[in-house]
Amino acid sequence: MKNETLAAQGLGWVDDATRAISPPLHLSSTYLRDVDNGYRSGREYIRADNPAFDQPEALLTALEGGADAALFASGMAAATCAFLALTGEDHVIVPKVMYWGLRKWLTEWSSNIDLVDMRDLDVLKRAMRPNTRMIWIETPSNPTWEVTDIAAVAEIAHAGGAMLAADSTCSTPVVTRPFEHGADVVMHSATKYLNGHSDLIAGALVTKEKNAYWDRVLTLRAQLGGVLGSFEAWLLLRGMRTLFPRVKTACANAQAIAERLSANPNVAEVLYPGLKTSPGHAIAAKQMSGGFGGMLSIRVKGGEQAAIGTAANVKLWKRATSLGGVESLIEHRASVEGAGSPCPPDLLRLSAGVEDADDLIADLEQALEKATR
Ligand SMILES: *Cc1c(COP(=O)(O)O)cnc(C)c1O
């Protein structure tokens, strides 16, 4: 069966006890021990495992083509756990351009880390050390949407005995399935496209194979306690059932916006891998299908003030951080990322929602016109 079908039906699971199509919500934090002192249910306590996770984890595993998935309380809880499951001696390589919150934590947490331009494979090869255990990528990467060649980086990682982990939040399994290109671990901020309605925070890790590293991830999740709530897991499954139509519409909208704004006299540059003129387009076309994602950025002529002015003048787009919801969001990213960010000051990040593309474009055009007048 196609992934569209699996997602729409949430794998088609039906509750045994009630025949419910939509899953029951289990809120119990603890489980009855048997008289022989065992746990025949396989469940003991909600920090280690929660029946509310079974269906969304199984669905995400299927959509990514992996062996297992683990939900977390947020994308950051998932990402930090992926690094904490390494040892202090392990060296990691991460991209210069990546989700800023994770970059900030990583540089504060570890000195055994190198930040490289993932588009330059020679630089990446030279950054490899005998104790490099993980290369982390994000493609396309926040907020300039640089494209990383997943297969090429996987080859370098594996040749050096390292794992490849991909933050696939912005691609989603609709557009890119990193395991097919050699990645070993996939991370999602499920707060974004997987849920898609800007009404919960969640994260996930998915593994290509069950191994000692994955055991450590699961143990750490239970020990650190950054677990998702039952109701959030239930809502997340509901959101994932419409993942495909939402993401396909967002991709089509982003492509239309990118093409139209490329011809706008008030826009200096459109950053979107779906544009044939984009430096990452050829690699993107190789590893993305059905669209190039719902995220793009524009650089406004007139610099930082014109960019902030454009965001101030939108009527339909919502000025807010985050991404991947059904509503379109616009954000002056440099104000968020602060000092040390590679984000240009004239950049506005756009998360295309599922509204009508012409409405979205008309709103941006009038705001650009007003701000750069
Ligand atoms: C939002 C985001 C994160 C962090 O996820 P939270 O759910 O906010 O903790 C990580 N990576 C990317 C690409 C994101 O967009």
GROMACS .gro file of N, CA and C in nm, residues 145-199:
model
  165
  145TRP      N    1   1.758   2.743   0.328
  145TRP     CA    2   1.713   2.631   0.245
  145TRP      C    3   1.822   2.579   0.153
  146GLU      N    4   1.942   2.569   0.212
  146GLU     CA    5   2.052   2.502   0.143
  146GLU      C    6   2.022   2.353   0.138
  147VAL      N    7   2.065   2.290   0.028
  147VAL     CA    8   2.036   2.148   0.010
  147VAL      C    9   2.162   2.066   0.036
  148THR      N   10   2.148   1.959   0.113
  148THR     CA   11   2.260   1.867   0.139
  148THR      C   12   2.236   1.738   0.061
  149ASP      N   13   2.340   1.687  -0.001
  149ASP     CA   14   2.332   1.562  -0.076
  149ASP      C   15   2.336   1.446   0.025
  150ILE      N   16   2.221   1.391   0.058
  150ILE     CA   17   2.213   1.291   0.166
  150ILE      C   18   2.299   1.169   0.133
  151ALA      N   19   2.290   1.118   0.009
  151ALA     CA   20   2.363   0.996  -0.028
  151ALA      C   21   2.514   1.019  -0.020
  152ALA      N   22   2.560   1.136  -0.066
  152ALA     CA   23   2.704   1.163  -0.065
  152ALA      C   24   2.755   1.176   0.078
  153VAL      N   25   2.678   1.241   0.165
  153VAL     CA   26   2.720   1.257   0.304
  153VAL      C   27   2.714   1.122   0.377
  154ALA      N   28   2.614   1.041   0.343
  154ALA     CA   29   2.604   0.907   0.404
  154ALA      C   30   2.728   0.824   0.372
  155GLU      N   31   2.775   0.836   0.249
  155GLU     CA   32   2.894   0.760   0.208
  155GLU      C   33   3.016   0.802   0.291
  156ILE      N   34   3.032   0.933   0.309
  156ILE     CA   35   3.145   0.984   0.387
  156ILE      C   36   3.133   0.939   0.533
  157ALA      N   37   3.012   0.948   0.587
  157ALA     CA   38   2.990   0.906   0.727
  157ALA      C   39   3.026   0.758   0.744
  158HIS      N   40   2.970   0.675   0.657
  158HIS     CA   41   2.987   0.530   0.673
  158HIS      C   42   3.132   0.487   0.649
  159ALA      N   43   3.200   0.556   0.554
  159ALA     CA   44   3.341   0.523   0.528
  159ALA      C   45   3.424   0.549   0.653
  160GLY      N   46   3.382   0.646   0.735
  160GLY     CA   47   3.455   0.680   0.856
  160GLY      C   48   3.398   0.614   0.981
  161GLY      N   49   3.306   0.521   0.964
  161GLY     CA   50   3.248   0.451   1.078
  161GLY      C   51   3.150   0.535   1.159
  162ALA      N   52   3.092   0.638   1.097
  162ALA     CA   53   2.996   0.725   1.168
  162ALA      C   54   2.854   0.700   1.119
  163MET      N   55   2.757   0.743   1.201
  163MET     CA   56   2.616   0.737   1.163
  163MET      C   57   2.579   0.868   1.095
  164LEU      N   58   2.476   0.861   1.011
  164LEU     CA   59   2.420   0.984   0.955
  164LEU      C   60   2.280   1.004   1.012
  165ALA      N   61   2.259   1.121   1.076
  165ALA     CA   62   2.127   1.156   1.128
  165ALA      C   63   2.075   1.277   1.052
  166ALA      N   64   1.947   1.275   1.017
  166ALA     CA   65   1.888   1.384   0.939
  166ALA      C   66   1.770   1.445   1.012
  167ASP      N   67   1.777   1.577   1.033
  167ASP     CA   68   1.659   1.651   1.080
  167ASP      C   69   1.571   1.671   0.957
  168SER      N   70   1.463   1.595   0.951
  168SER     CA   71   1.379   1.593   0.831
  168SER      C   72   1.246   1.667   0.855
  169THR      N   73   1.247   1.753   0.957
  169THR     CA   74   1.126   1.829   0.994
  169THR      C   75   1.064   1.900   0.874
  170CYS      N   76   1.147   1.970   0.797
  170CYS     CA   77   1.093   2.054   0.690
  170CYS      C   78   1.067   1.977   0.562
  171SER      N   79   1.133   1.863   0.544
  171SER     CA   80   1.107   1.783   0.424
  171SER      C   81   0.982   1.699   0.442
  172THR      N   82   0.972   1.635   0.555
  172THR     CA   83   0.866   1.538   0.584
  172THR      C   84   0.882   1.414   0.496
  173PRO      N   85   0.830   1.299   0.541
  173PRO     CA   86   0.839   1.178   0.458
  173PRO      C   87   0.758   1.187   0.329
  174VAL      N   88   0.676   1.292   0.315
  174VAL     CA   89   0.602   1.310   0.189
  174VAL      C   90   0.700   1.343   0.077
  175VAL      N   91   0.803   1.419   0.110
  175VAL     CA   92   0.893   1.476   0.010
  175VAL      C   93   1.028   1.402   0.004
  176THR      N   94   1.081   1.365   0.120
  176THR     CA   95   1.212   1.298   0.125
  176THR      C   96   1.208   1.188   0.229
  177ARG      N   97   1.261   1.072   0.193
  177ARG     CA   98   1.275   0.964   0.291
  177ARG      C   99   1.423   0.935   0.306
  178PRO      N  100   1.486   0.997   0.407
  178PRO     CA  101   1.633   0.993   0.418
  178PRO      C  102   1.692   0.852   0.425
  179PHE      N  103   1.618   0.753   0.479
  179PHE     CA  104   1.673   0.617   0.486
  179PHE      C  105   1.703   0.562   0.347
  180GLU      N  106   1.621   0.603   0.248
  180GLU     CA  107   1.643   0.553   0.110
  180GLU      C  108   1.773   0.607   0.052
  181HIS      N  109   1.827   0.712   0.114
  181HIS     CA  110   1.950   0.773   0.063
  181HIS      C  111   2.068   0.744   0.156
  182GLY      N  112   2.049   0.658   0.255
  182GLY     CA  113   2.162   0.614   0.337
  182GLY      C  114   2.165   0.665   0.479
  183ALA      N  115   2.069   0.748   0.519
  183ALA     CA  116   2.069   0.796   0.658
  183ALA      C  117   2.038   0.681   0.754
  184ASP      N  118   2.082   0.695   0.880
  184ASP     CA  119   2.061   0.591   0.981
  184ASP      C  120   1.955   0.629   1.083
  185VAL      N  121   1.943   0.759   1.107
  185VAL     CA  122   1.847   0.810   1.205
  185VAL      C  123   1.778   0.932   1.144
  186VAL      N  124   1.647   0.943   1.167
  186VAL     CA  125   1.572   1.060   1.121
  186VAL      C  126   1.508   1.125   1.242
  187MET      N  127   1.516   1.259   1.246
  187MET     CA  128   1.453   1.333   1.355
  187MET      C  129   1.345   1.425   1.298
  188HIS      N  130   1.237   1.441   1.375
  188HIS     CA  131   1.132   1.535   1.338
  188HIS      C  132   1.094   1.622   1.456
  189SER      N  133   1.077   1.751   1.432
  189SER     CA  134   0.994   1.830   1.522
  189SER      C  135   0.852   1.803   1.475
  190ALA      N  136   0.781   1.716   1.546
  190ALA     CA  137   0.644   1.680   1.507
  190ALA      C  138   0.546   1.794   1.533
  191THR      N  139   0.598   1.897   1.602
  191THR     CA  140   0.522   2.021   1.623
  191THR      C  141   0.482   2.083   1.489
  192LYS      N  142   0.560   2.053   1.386
  192LYS     CA  143   0.548   2.121   1.258
  192LYS      C  144   0.456   2.042   1.164
  193TYR      N  145   0.509   1.991   1.052
  193TYR     CA  146   0.420   1.931   0.952
  193TYR      C  147   0.349   1.805   1.001
  194LEU      N  148   0.416   1.721   1.081
  194LEU     CA  149   0.353   1.593   1.117
  194LEU      C  150   0.220   1.619   1.186
  195ASN      N  151   0.219   1.715   1.280
  195ASN     CA  152   0.090   1.750   1.342
  195ASN      C  153   0.013   1.847   1.252
  196GLY      N  154   0.079   1.955   1.211
  196GLY     CA  155   0.023   2.040   1.107
  196GLY      C  156  -0.082   2.142   1.147
  197HIS      N  157  -0.115   2.152   1.274
  197HIS     CA  158  -0.222   2.244   1.312
  197HIS      C  159  -0.181   2.344   1.419
  198SER      N  160  -0.051   2.357   1.444
  198SER     CA  161   0.000   2.457   1.539
  198SER      C  162  -0.072   2.450   1.674
  199ASP      N  163  -0.100   2.326   1.719
  199ASP     CA  164  -0.170   2.317   1.847
  199ASP      C  165  -0.108   2.212   1.942
   0.00000   0.00000   0.00000
